[in-house]
């Protein structure tokens, strides 16, 4: 009689493996499926052939009914907890097959727990990406008593996998030992590809030419990951293909194995350091396989993007503190927009960023820095630029009135007043800035849900950040910033006839305390038509504009989820064109 199978764990890999067990495993009984989140199990069941699977809501129920139980969990703690729970019932004679990628010591521990309860254990980690799991093209590594391994083999090659690595009659931990070392090859591959593409772009070879070489010399995983890096696949996915948490877990295990025997794995250390950057800002949504940059505004720092970062799609995100701001150096000179643009160029050069593949977000003063950069070096380094609530001219002029210019600092007198306040009572100036930049302060609505405590916390947060710089330098920078008229420059560097291919999104606010929405949106007309007064709001052209009402000058802080969705929508739409 054929055994009853159960499957526990429906991550990226588990779903595909489950599917192939059902479709190609010659099962004469429905596959029992359990997942901690039942909906994921029922969603998968709906895609499988009718009557070929059954979902259970309790782990114990699934284990009790099964003869062979496959497990595929994300990390050591998850599989340990799952096996411990499974042991609460009578498991005598049952065979547990663990496909999880865990430390060999964890595998030994699991085998001992299972065998002490009268059950049997085989380790069966797999090599391959989720697409290979879906297509039944995995490589299965089997270790344990030979008679037990033989019971598992009918579900490996030709069903879940294309090949097997057989460690019969070896300790189950040998399989996960190989798996951990093998996964360092994947980490190193992605690191090598990333560095290679950066060098190809920076040195003038170009990513497409490098990709042609990779396709010819290294077909398979190298070509697939190279394509992901070039296409931007990593930021279109709701669920990463190889999540940063899992990648760092594997790197940690590899480094632990190396340390135990006095071996150094320098490549893994470098790759893990880069993964740490991703994990810090993106959390579990990060993928190992795009570069993102964001520039803050006047008196701010990179910290002002802290709420937004989890909602942005990227592998590597660069959020610098401007000269004299945040924790950056505080030189006594250079407080003008062109110098900050040169700082940006120096940073990009130092980091060897892929020209043509960078998406930049400029907020307030950050927009002017990007316009200055484009004027000095062309915008060709950037595939996308997003300008947030900044008009191309702050001061009023004969053809630029209160309908477009800054609502507070817009002439010599108002600038002098701001500089005087910065000199005598800088905290007052910082508080005034906060009041103008948050919509619930500058344009309050009865529907606003911000509590008095949250408002006080917000004000303290921004004032404390401003205090990291010097008021005198802020005053000098504002004098330069307010005097600059970027209209002709934007038309020349981004507009018709410029040759620019950089796609632009302008985000204005209907509740900004700094600019009427028409001011920032004038940039759309400059890019699309070369004229600021056309608004350029049609469907044609490289620029698109939107005026939001869910936040003010700092809308990315007030509703980071909506702002992130706006950015993702812009990038994904453009990727499809």
mmCIF file of C-alpha atoms in Angstrom, residues 49 99 190 257 313 353:
data_model
loop_
_atom_site.group_PDB
_atom_site.id
_atom_site.type_symbol
_atom_site.label_atom_id
_atom_site.label_comp_id
_atom_site.label_asym_id
_atom_site.label_seq_id
_atom_site.Cartn_x
_atom_site.Cartn_y
_atom_site.Cartn_z
ATOM 1 C CA UNK A 49 -5.963 19.152 -9.365
ATOM 2 C CA UNK A 99 14.004 19.901 3.233
ATOM 3 C CA UNK A 190 25.540 37.395 -6.939
ATOM 4 C CA UNK A 257 31.361 26.326 10.100
ATOM 5 C CA UNK A 313 11.733 48.555 -3.763
ATOM 6 C CA UNK A 353 27.233 53.125 -9.151
#
